[in-house]
């Protein structure tokens, strides 16, 4: 509204020269001037409207409502643009009505506040605009259109409901009315920048936004913006969506994820401790069982020791499987990829598989394969071990075969058995933890974790897994991964250790173990097999021990995690440096990933996972 009074006569002259229908009214609602275009539009002769109430131009049904709106407007006059969004009608002298668009503009004159009305008929040519209005009101989201001055020109019913204002109270107001006060200044700058280069902005783009209701409450919104060019000028249409509920759900999800991350960290810490601490007593029992087996000659006692060994093996398998499942689910297992020939892995595992199969009266065979892969050899070995062990467990007669072949650039590893087979309706269930086949002849051993571990490890290594099975005829499990072209991989640490152990010969073993019970069990086992044992609890203590031994040790055995924070790798390295020779070594731990990463740097070193196979260790040590 103009602050300096304008001569009323000047306003009259301007209206008469306008091409649009223009009407000038006083504060009392009486028509002061209606230009010729307004007289033509409403069907009146020259001067007939002068002095009449503006309600003469309103259909009878709307006059009382219009009078109330006019009086309210007079109390707080403001400009209202042509694109008003109101459902307005005009009444001609002959009583006919027409839909109209009306813009209002208050002007301070030397005779007081006068209001100019610009009236435009919406005829049949404007059907598209009427259709637009219908769409606007039926839209599920709040929609507001502003003019190039940032004033609200159109508001649909959803926006009225969302913000809590009457429609008339919003029209002509700056859009900043609907924002928190602290954001007004910044929004004006953003609005001007947008209007300078208007472009479509989709919902959800940009920074988080806040809106304010009439009662002052704030709520989060998402807003899309669309520039519109019309005959009335340039406008910006906005679609506004209240995202309070979604933000609440997102906050809950974030809180749940953070809680899960904290739980995973706690779980990882538990697993790190469990890998060592839970295996320690089992390790001690295994060592004591091995020592008893070598010192007892009574037949009944040996049978009890063998039964005890069987139970320890079952306990070890369950513990290892549970820890593997937990570590995989907690994301604590990270693949350590390397390029290696797959045959190296098959050769290393074949002896173990042959013993397992022979123990149950089965025939085991393995094919050779020239393929080279890029994978984690330890995790891949665990996949193969679980598949073969599972095949042996569910095969009562016949054979288990391990095949490897290159096919269309893929290395495919197959484990085929002549076992009980798997029903088709169970094929989707067998990879769930604790699921066991219910078919006749199924073994009661096992815990239903092997295939669950296979599935998780296959997903972790990016391998495809496939199952084919016939009831009563057997099953074939296969995993596949890309084959690669590479130079020959370096010799595995296990192979080097085994080769060198054949040439070594001595009776002193240096044992580095910080758990006194496990150390005692180690000592009993090794001494029962005829060896002398010198013990230490840490790398530094092992180094000091060397001043008191009178011969070069034939073998070094060390736990990976030691008392003072040192590792078995450090202890073995210090002893080897002292004697300046690569003394054969065994490093044992439940922390297999760490062991593999650090201990693989050592030559002539065999890696073993707790609880160890005492027969395997003593067989290797006996060769020393």
XYZ file of C-alpha atoms in Angstrom:
624
model
C 0.000 0.000 0.000
C 1.288 3.494 -0.912
C 2.411 5.532 2.073
C 2.104 8.972 0.459
C -1.531 10.015 -0.307
C -2.439 10.053 -3.991
C -5.007 12.505 -5.335
C -8.308 10.658 -5.773
C -8.904 12.434 -9.095
C -5.695 10.907 -10.455
C -6.947 7.421 -9.532
C -10.179 8.098 -11.421
C -8.276 9.076 -14.542
C -6.032 6.018 -14.372
C -9.003 3.661 -14.042
C -10.781 5.163 -17.021
C -7.765 4.568 -19.222
C -7.330 0.892 -18.194
C -8.086 -1.907 -20.686
C -9.365 -4.098 -17.840
C -12.645 -3.725 -15.980
C -11.794 -1.433 -13.045
C -13.973 -0.356 -10.124
C -13.006 2.121 -7.402
C -14.791 1.850 -4.047
C -14.640 3.810 -0.835
C -14.355 2.377 2.673
C -18.153 2.252 2.852
C -18.367 -0.140 -0.126
C -19.949 2.430 -2.428
C -18.796 2.512 -6.039
C -16.935 5.734 -6.749
C -15.871 4.994 -10.318
C -16.583 2.126 -12.746
C -14.699 2.494 -15.994
C -16.282 1.803 -19.361
C -14.885 -1.738 -19.533
C -16.490 -2.535 -16.119
C -19.827 -1.056 -17.294
C -19.665 -3.179 -20.429
C -18.770 -6.344 -18.469
C -21.668 -5.946 -16.032
C -24.148 -4.600 -18.663
C -24.673 -1.080 -17.231
C -24.825 2.236 -19.011
C -22.431 5.157 -18.432
C -22.584 6.367 -14.828
C -25.289 3.887 -13.761
C -23.028 2.249 -11.163
C -21.802 5.437 -9.546
C -22.813 5.544 -5.863
C -24.208 2.020 -5.836
C -23.104 -0.556 -3.243
C -20.501 -2.919 -4.612
C -22.802 -5.809 -3.584
C -25.042 -4.926 -6.560
C -22.473 -6.728 -8.672
C -22.566 -9.869 -6.463
C -25.157 -12.678 -6.871
C -27.806 -12.509 -4.141
C -26.723 -15.719 -2.414
C -23.239 -14.347 -1.872
C -23.985 -10.749 -0.867
C -24.070 -11.152 2.915
C -20.860 -13.183 2.930
C -19.209 -10.641 0.633
C -20.274 -7.779 2.887
C -18.640 -9.487 5.892
C -15.478 -10.164 3.935
C -15.386 -6.565 2.688
C -15.704 -5.148 6.193
C -12.919 -7.425 7.421
C -10.800 -6.369 4.454
C -11.389 -2.689 5.225
C -10.029 -3.228 8.733
C -6.805 -4.660 7.303
C -6.483 -3.788 3.628
C -3.821 -5.527 1.542
C -3.125 -6.256 -2.082
C -4.610 -9.448 -3.483
C -3.353 -10.599 -6.883
C -5.522 -11.609 -9.804
C -4.796 -15.322 -9.469
C -6.739 -15.542 -6.245
C -7.842 -19.143 -5.978
C -11.278 -18.010 -4.720
C -14.529 -19.264 -6.207
C -15.947 -15.827 -7.198
C -18.959 -14.816 -9.281
C -20.191 -11.548 -10.769
C -23.827 -10.491 -11.432
C -24.805 -8.542 -14.546
C -27.607 -6.009 -14.721
C -29.850 -8.583 -16.434
C -29.392 -10.975 -13.505
C -27.071 -13.385 -15.276
C -23.942 -14.499 -13.448
C -20.434 -15.319 -14.542
C -17.302 -16.693 -12.889
C -14.751 -14.017 -12.236
C -11.204 -13.365 -11.132
C -10.807 -10.273 -8.993
C -7.647 -8.487 -7.895
C -7.781 -5.960 -5.047
C -5.404 -3.116 -4.380
C -5.875 -0.582 -1.519
C -4.646 2.953 -2.271
C -4.122 5.789 0.216
C -5.553 8.947 -1.312
C -6.199 12.445 -0.093
C -9.774 11.328 0.503
C -8.839 8.266 2.576
C -8.305 4.629 1.684
C -9.900 3.605 -1.610
C -9.895 0.096 -3.038
C -9.460 -0.636 -6.729
C -10.879 -3.897 -8.066
C -9.725 -5.404 -11.334
C -12.354 -7.827 -12.609
C -11.892 -10.449 -15.317
C -14.537 -12.826 -16.604
C -13.650 -16.528 -16.796
C -15.405 -17.641 -19.960
C -15.399 -20.968 -21.808
C -11.923 -20.247 -23.096
C -10.755 -20.613 -19.500
C -11.989 -24.210 -19.049
C -8.406 -25.349 -18.643
C -7.994 -22.948 -15.737
C -11.173 -24.260 -14.128
C -9.913 -27.783 -14.592
C -6.649 -26.705 -12.987
C -8.577 -25.389 -9.978
C -10.431 -28.678 -9.674
C -7.160 -30.578 -9.720
C -5.693 -28.200 -7.189
C -8.489 -28.778 -4.693
C -8.530 -32.544 -5.201
C -4.745 -32.938 -4.821
C -3.744 -35.013 -1.764
C -0.960 -32.586 -0.831
C -1.045 -28.993 0.290
C -0.432 -26.618 -2.625
C 0.387 -22.923 -2.512
C 1.174 -20.597 -5.413
C 2.978 -17.289 -4.945
C 3.526 -14.393 -7.327
C 6.867 -12.901 -8.240
C 6.717 -10.696 -5.141
C 6.468 -13.703 -2.841
C 2.785 -13.046 -2.072
C 0.387 -15.978 -1.734
C -1.934 -16.099 -4.767
C -3.510 -19.572 -4.597
C -4.114 -21.876 -1.650
C -5.886 -25.234 -1.833
C -7.991 -26.762 0.942
C -5.207 -29.098 2.081
C -2.897 -26.132 2.687
C -5.628 -24.331 4.634
C -6.058 -27.397 6.830
C -2.325 -27.957 7.238
C -1.497 -24.415 8.388
C -4.711 -23.646 10.280
C -5.520 -20.331 8.531
C -8.676 -19.253 6.717
C -8.107 -19.094 2.987
C -8.809 -15.352 2.891
C -6.299 -14.766 5.683
C -3.522 -16.295 3.571
C -4.188 -14.710 0.187
C -1.932 -11.753 -0.498
C 0.298 -12.473 2.499
C 4.050 -13.038 2.069
C 4.922 -16.735 1.997
C 7.257 -16.134 4.951
C 4.120 -16.027 7.116
C 4.240 -19.826 7.024
C 7.857 -20.057 8.219
C 9.414 -19.727 11.683
C 10.352 -16.106 12.347
C 14.071 -16.879 12.616
C 14.069 -18.165 9.030
C 12.337 -15.195 7.363
C 15.408 -13.242 6.338
C 17.239 -16.238 4.923
C 14.141 -17.421 3.070
C 13.613 -14.056 1.399
C 17.160 -14.296 0.029
C 16.582 -17.880 -1.139
C 13.262 -16.912 -2.747
C 14.779 -14.012 -4.687
C 17.642 -16.201 -5.859
C 15.191 -18.870 -7.031
C 13.002 -16.353 -8.840
C 16.047 -14.979 -10.656
C 16.672 -18.417 -12.199
C 13.462 -20.415 -11.693
C 13.683 -24.156 -12.255
C 11.860 -27.289 -11.249
C 12.930 -28.493 -7.806
C 11.678 -31.990 -6.909
C 10.331 -33.024 -3.528
C 13.033 -33.798 -0.966
C 15.797 -31.816 -2.685
C 17.970 -29.483 -0.646
C 18.230 -28.946 3.097
C 15.684 -30.001 5.752
C 12.796 -27.494 5.892
C 10.508 -26.271 8.664
C 7.052 -24.711 8.451
C 4.932 -22.886 11.037
C 1.205 -23.221 11.702
C -1.087 -20.420 12.758
C -0.776 -21.517 16.409
C 3.009 -21.095 16.187
C 3.853 -24.806 16.227
C 6.603 -25.895 13.873
C 6.790 -29.076 11.804
C 9.165 -30.572 9.202
C 8.125 -30.382 5.553
C 9.289 -31.326 2.086
C 8.544 -28.869 -0.715
C 8.679 -29.120 -4.499
C 8.778 -25.946 -6.583
C 7.505 -25.410 -10.138
C 7.741 -22.124 -12.094
C 4.506 -21.161 -13.906
C 4.039 -18.549 -16.629
C 0.461 -17.345 -17.087
C -1.316 -14.408 -18.634
C -1.477 -12.862 -15.203
C 2.290 -13.035 -14.777
C 4.929 -15.340 -13.370
C 4.157 -17.563 -10.401
C 5.808 -20.292 -8.359
C 3.695 -23.294 -7.451
C 4.733 -25.338 -4.435
C 3.612 -28.738 -3.207
C 4.073 -29.069 0.562
C 4.149 -32.331 2.468
C 4.116 -32.693 6.247
C 6.818 -35.270 7.011
C 6.468 -35.259 10.797
C 5.528 -38.930 10.953
C 8.197 -39.958 8.501
C 10.849 -37.983 10.385
C 9.725 -39.668 13.581
C 10.091 -43.058 11.932
C 13.485 -42.072 10.500
C 14.622 -40.943 13.944
C 13.462 -44.252 15.380
C 15.316 -46.132 12.638
C 18.473 -44.084 13.258
C 18.177 -44.705 16.998
C 17.620 -48.413 16.361
C 20.597 -48.535 14.006
C 22.801 -46.766 16.539
C 21.624 -49.184 19.218
C 22.374 -52.073 16.853
C 25.817 -50.642 16.122
C 26.496 -50.385 19.847
C 25.260 -53.933 20.282
C 27.448 -55.071 17.385
C 30.467 -53.402 18.960
C 29.682 -55.092 22.254
C 29.083 -58.340 20.384
C 32.387 -57.959 18.547
C 34.165 -57.334 21.846
C 32.484 -60.423 23.287
C 33.434 -62.492 20.275
C 37.032 -61.342 20.456
C 37.131 -62.502 24.073
C 35.105 -65.637 23.334
C 37.416 -66.681 20.524
C 40.209 -66.851 23.084
C 38.613 -67.379 26.495
C 35.922 -69.912 25.573
C 38.414 -72.006 23.662
C 40.987 -72.001 26.439
C 39.319 -74.586 28.715
C 38.471 -76.759 25.714
C 42.073 -76.437 24.605
C 43.270 -77.562 28.042
C 40.869 -80.533 28.010
C 42.038 -81.574 24.541
C 45.682 -81.435 25.585
C 45.013 -83.392 28.791
C 43.032 -85.958 26.821
C 46.001 -86.365 24.461
C 48.389 -86.736 27.420
C 46.168 -89.373 29.065
C 45.934 -91.330 25.847
C 49.745 -91.570 25.804
C 50.189 -92.535 29.464
C 47.291 -94.956 30.087
C 47.476 -98.576 28.968
C 44.331 -100.020 30.579
C 41.864 -100.971 27.835
C 38.744 -99.734 29.648
C 40.461 -96.460 30.513
C 41.455 -95.995 26.882
C 37.838 -96.534 25.832
C 36.738 -93.839 28.268
C 39.457 -91.511 26.956
C 38.296 -92.178 23.395
C 34.691 -91.438 24.412
C 35.900 -88.269 26.111
C 37.787 -87.300 22.942
C 34.617 -87.822 20.899
C 32.686 -85.490 23.248
C 35.488 -82.903 23.114
C 35.398 -83.023 19.324
C 31.627 -82.443 19.349
C 32.068 -79.586 21.843
C 34.817 -78.076 19.712
C 32.730 -78.278 16.545
C 29.713 -76.685 18.217
C 31.805 -73.926 19.789
C 33.555 -73.176 16.522
C 30.272 -73.157 14.597
C 28.518 -70.876 17.098
C 31.437 -68.459 17.121
C 31.622 -68.523 13.321
C 27.890 -67.763 12.989
C 28.123 -64.960 15.570
C 31.220 -63.409 13.980
C 29.655 -63.531 10.518
C 26.373 -62.003 11.687
C 28.260 -59.275 13.580
C 30.287 -58.401 10.479
C 33.490 -59.262 12.360
C 34.820 -61.498 9.565
C 36.647 -59.588 6.828
C 37.886 -61.512 3.775
C 41.632 -61.281 3.144
C 41.863 -61.942 -0.574
C 44.859 -63.428 -2.324
C 45.489 -65.098 -5.648
C 46.275 -68.811 -5.314
C 45.804 -72.087 -7.202
C 42.725 -73.891 -5.962
C 44.568 -77.221 -6.130
C 46.775 -76.133 -3.230
C 43.685 -75.888 -1.066
C 42.232 -79.202 -2.223
C 45.522 -81.032 -1.625
C 45.764 -79.628 1.894
C 42.220 -80.723 2.778
C 42.130 -84.100 1.032
C 44.007 -86.023 3.746
C 41.591 -84.778 6.390
C 38.575 -85.682 4.240
C 39.993 -89.141 3.482
C 40.369 -89.873 7.203
C 36.815 -88.673 7.912
C 35.364 -90.804 5.109
C 37.444 -93.884 5.994
C 36.296 -93.692 9.603
C 32.675 -94.092 8.439
C 33.388 -96.692 5.738
C 32.986 -94.312 2.784
C 35.190 -93.752 -0.261
C 36.469 -90.206 -0.727
C 37.997 -88.940 -3.978
C 39.140 -85.535 -5.217
C 39.865 -84.373 -8.736
C 42.691 -82.058 -9.772
C 42.044 -78.580 -11.111
C 44.406 -76.000 -12.684
C 42.174 -73.011 -11.814
C 43.564 -69.966 -10.013
C 41.184 -67.860 -7.914
C 41.256 -64.584 -5.996
C 39.650 -65.367 -2.641
C 40.315 -65.849 1.047
C 41.886 -69.330 1.255
C 40.951 -69.838 4.894
C 37.290 -68.877 4.477
C 37.048 -70.855 1.237
C 38.596 -73.863 3.017
C 35.917 -73.536 5.696
C 33.207 -73.616 3.003
C 34.659 -76.794 1.495
C 35.183 -78.405 4.912
C 31.579 -77.819 5.912
C 30.231 -79.142 2.599
C 32.345 -82.318 2.732
C 31.710 -82.926 6.450
C 27.987 -82.474 5.842
C 28.107 -84.921 2.928
C 29.921 -87.540 5.049
C 27.461 -87.071 7.931
C 24.422 -87.747 5.717
C 25.905 -90.596 3.669
C 25.773 -94.067 5.230
C 27.299 -95.954 2.288
C 28.913 -95.245 -1.022
C 31.132 -92.253 -1.696
C 31.774 -88.561 -1.341
C 33.510 -86.809 -4.212
C 35.157 -83.389 -4.362
C 35.432 -82.045 -7.922
C 36.802 -78.777 -9.216
C 36.568 -77.562 -12.796
C 36.855 -74.426 -14.906
C 33.655 -73.565 -16.743
C 32.978 -70.387 -18.765
C 35.544 -68.409 -16.806
C 34.275 -69.745 -13.487
C 35.946 -72.048 -10.999
C 33.242 -74.468 -9.839
C 33.767 -76.608 -6.740
C 31.333 -79.529 -6.380
C 30.757 -81.894 -3.472
C 28.722 -84.945 -4.538
C 27.526 -87.734 -2.236
C 25.443 -90.916 -2.439
C 23.582 -90.095 0.762
C 19.982 -89.818 1.842
C 19.190 -86.777 -0.315
C 17.090 -83.746 0.499
C 13.362 -83.317 -0.133
C 12.504 -80.524 -2.556
C 10.379 -78.697 0.021
C 13.430 -78.488 2.335
C 15.896 -77.024 -0.182
C 15.006 -73.464 0.868
C 15.354 -74.333 4.551
C 18.670 -76.184 4.720
C 20.744 -72.981 4.926
C 18.935 -71.806 8.060
C 20.792 -72.273 11.332
C 19.888 -75.380 13.384
C 17.922 -76.918 10.505
C 18.511 -80.649 10.099
C 17.074 -83.033 7.524
C 14.243 -85.173 8.833
C 14.655 -87.921 6.211
C 15.015 -91.558 7.334
C 18.642 -92.458 7.938
C 19.645 -88.888 8.742
C 22.526 -88.654 11.187
C 21.734 -87.494 14.706
C 25.143 -85.847 14.895
C 25.755 -82.234 14.009
C 23.897 -79.087 14.991
C 22.486 -77.802 11.722
C 25.015 -74.961 11.513
C 27.371 -76.144 8.772
C 25.251 -75.077 5.788
C 24.243 -71.840 7.528
C 27.959 -71.007 7.747
C 28.454 -72.047 4.109
C 25.689 -69.660 2.987
C 27.053 -66.725 4.968
C 30.633 -67.304 3.844
C 29.544 -67.734 0.214
C 27.699 -64.412 0.365
C 30.726 -62.788 2.025
C 33.084 -64.085 -0.679
C 30.671 -63.306 -3.523
C 30.261 -66.960 -4.514
C 27.140 -68.439 -6.077
C 25.863 -71.578 -4.361
C 23.679 -74.260 -5.955
C 22.039 -77.468 -4.663
C 20.720 -80.474 -6.572
C 19.339 -83.498 -4.730
C 17.314 -86.693 -5.150
C 15.793 -88.481 -2.174
C 17.610 -91.763 -1.592
C 20.196 -91.096 -4.329
C 22.306 -88.263 -2.967
C 23.037 -84.557 -3.284
C 25.410 -82.228 -5.095
C 26.401 -78.867 -3.581
C 28.443 -76.475 -5.685
C 29.989 -73.033 -5.226
C 31.420 -70.969 -8.064
C 33.681 -67.939 -8.322
C 35.573 -66.225 -11.150
C 38.785 -67.916 -12.228
C 41.739 -65.555 -12.763
C 44.955 -65.606 -14.727
C 47.938 -65.137 -12.438
C 51.506 -66.146 -11.808
C 52.167 -69.082 -9.525
C 51.315 -68.201 -5.924
C 53.966 -68.492 -3.198
C 54.188 -71.715 -1.244
C 51.775 -71.930 1.687
C 53.185 -71.578 5.188
C 51.695 -74.934 6.193
C 53.477 -76.678 3.316
C 56.811 -75.068 4.153
C 56.461 -76.039 7.787
C 55.651 -79.609 6.943
C 58.591 -79.888 4.533
C 61.093 -78.408 6.972
C 59.805 -80.459 9.894
C 60.864 -83.595 8.073
C 64.487 -82.485 8.266
C 64.560 -81.086 11.826
C 65.539 -83.199 14.854
C 65.738 -82.209 18.535
C 63.926 -82.861 21.802
C 63.472 -79.356 23.312
C 60.222 -77.456 22.817
C 59.847 -73.839 23.914
C 56.222 -73.161 24.828
C 54.908 -69.572 25.134
C 51.451 -69.602 26.783
C 50.020 -67.132 29.343
C 47.277 -69.410 30.703
C 48.845 -71.582 33.414
C 46.255 -74.375 33.061
C 46.713 -74.591 29.306
C 50.504 -74.383 29.718
C 50.438 -77.276 32.195
C 48.290 -79.323 29.829
C 50.719 -78.587 26.985
C 53.620 -79.689 29.177
C 51.921 -82.945 30.163
C 51.089 -83.743 26.537
C 54.562 -83.016 25.173
C 56.391 -84.707 28.053
C 54.126 -87.748 27.717
C 55.319 -87.993 24.126
C 58.962 -87.803 25.240
C 59.873 -84.128 24.853
C 61.443 -81.687 27.245
C 59.504 -78.412 27.636
C 60.609 -74.910 28.642
C 57.741 -72.422 29.195
C 57.295 -68.645 29.131
C 54.280 -66.339 29.377
C 55.262 -63.526 26.998
C 57.645 -62.609 24.196
C 60.040 -60.819 26.565
C 59.994 -63.720 29.041
C 60.700 -66.157 26.219
C 63.671 -64.029 25.157
C 65.011 -64.056 28.727
C 64.469 -67.832 28.938
C 66.989 -68.401 26.162
C 69.853 -67.565 28.550
C 68.989 -70.676 30.613
C 68.513 -73.376 27.961
C 71.498 -75.475 26.917
C 70.452 -76.463 23.414
C 68.793 -75.056 20.341
C 65.040 -75.780 20.498
C 63.637 -78.099 17.856
C 60.166 -76.553 17.924
C 58.450 -73.380 19.106
C 54.795 -73.439 20.190
C 53.090 -70.137 21.051
C 49.656 -68.765 21.720
C 48.965 -65.761 19.525
C 47.734 -63.315 22.202
C 50.177 -63.174 25.129
C 50.106 -61.707 28.619
C 51.874 -58.382 28.103
C 50.126 -57.497 24.854
C 52.816 -59.129 22.747
C 52.001 -61.779 20.149
C 53.228 -65.224 19.259
C 54.620 -63.776 16.044
C 56.865 -61.463 18.083
C 57.916 -64.281 20.428
C 58.833 -66.631 17.566
C 60.710 -63.846 15.760
C 62.757 -62.976 18.875
C 63.774 -66.603 19.459
C 64.668 -67.110 15.800
C 66.732 -63.903 15.810
C 68.578 -65.150 18.897
C 69.578 -68.413 17.198
C 69.736 -66.876 13.727
C 67.797 -69.759 12.194
C 64.170 -70.435 11.131
C 63.243 -72.862 13.910
C 59.981 -74.697 13.070
C 57.034 -73.099 14.873
C 53.385 -73.599 15.664
C 51.152 -70.602 16.447
C 47.709 -71.378 17.865
C 44.758 -69.061 18.518
C 41.034 -68.618 18.146
C 41.615 -65.267 16.424
C 42.142 -66.884 13.065
C 41.867 -63.810 10.868
C 44.545 -61.950 12.821
C 46.773 -65.031 12.945
C 46.565 -65.519 9.203
C 47.343 -61.882 8.522
C 50.396 -61.613 10.789
C 51.714 -65.170 11.036
C 51.775 -65.689 7.276
C 54.740 -63.326 7.263
C 56.733 -66.040 9.053
C 58.387 -68.823 7.093
C 58.394 -72.383 8.428
C 55.368 -71.640 10.645
C 52.237 -73.785 10.970
C 49.003 -72.065 11.926
C 46.496 -73.918 14.117
C 43.085 -72.905 15.414
C 42.090 -73.647 19.004
C 41.260 -76.197 20.174
C 43.980 -77.919 18.148
C 44.118 -81.488 16.924
C 46.747 -82.955 19.276
C 47.408 -85.869 16.913
C 48.206 -83.504 14.080
C 50.507 -81.387 16.195
C 52.375 -84.317 17.761
C 52.746 -86.041 14.401
C 54.428 -82.940 13.049
C 56.515 -82.465 16.222
C 57.613 -86.122 16.206
C 59.215 -85.617 12.816
C 61.233 -82.711 14.214
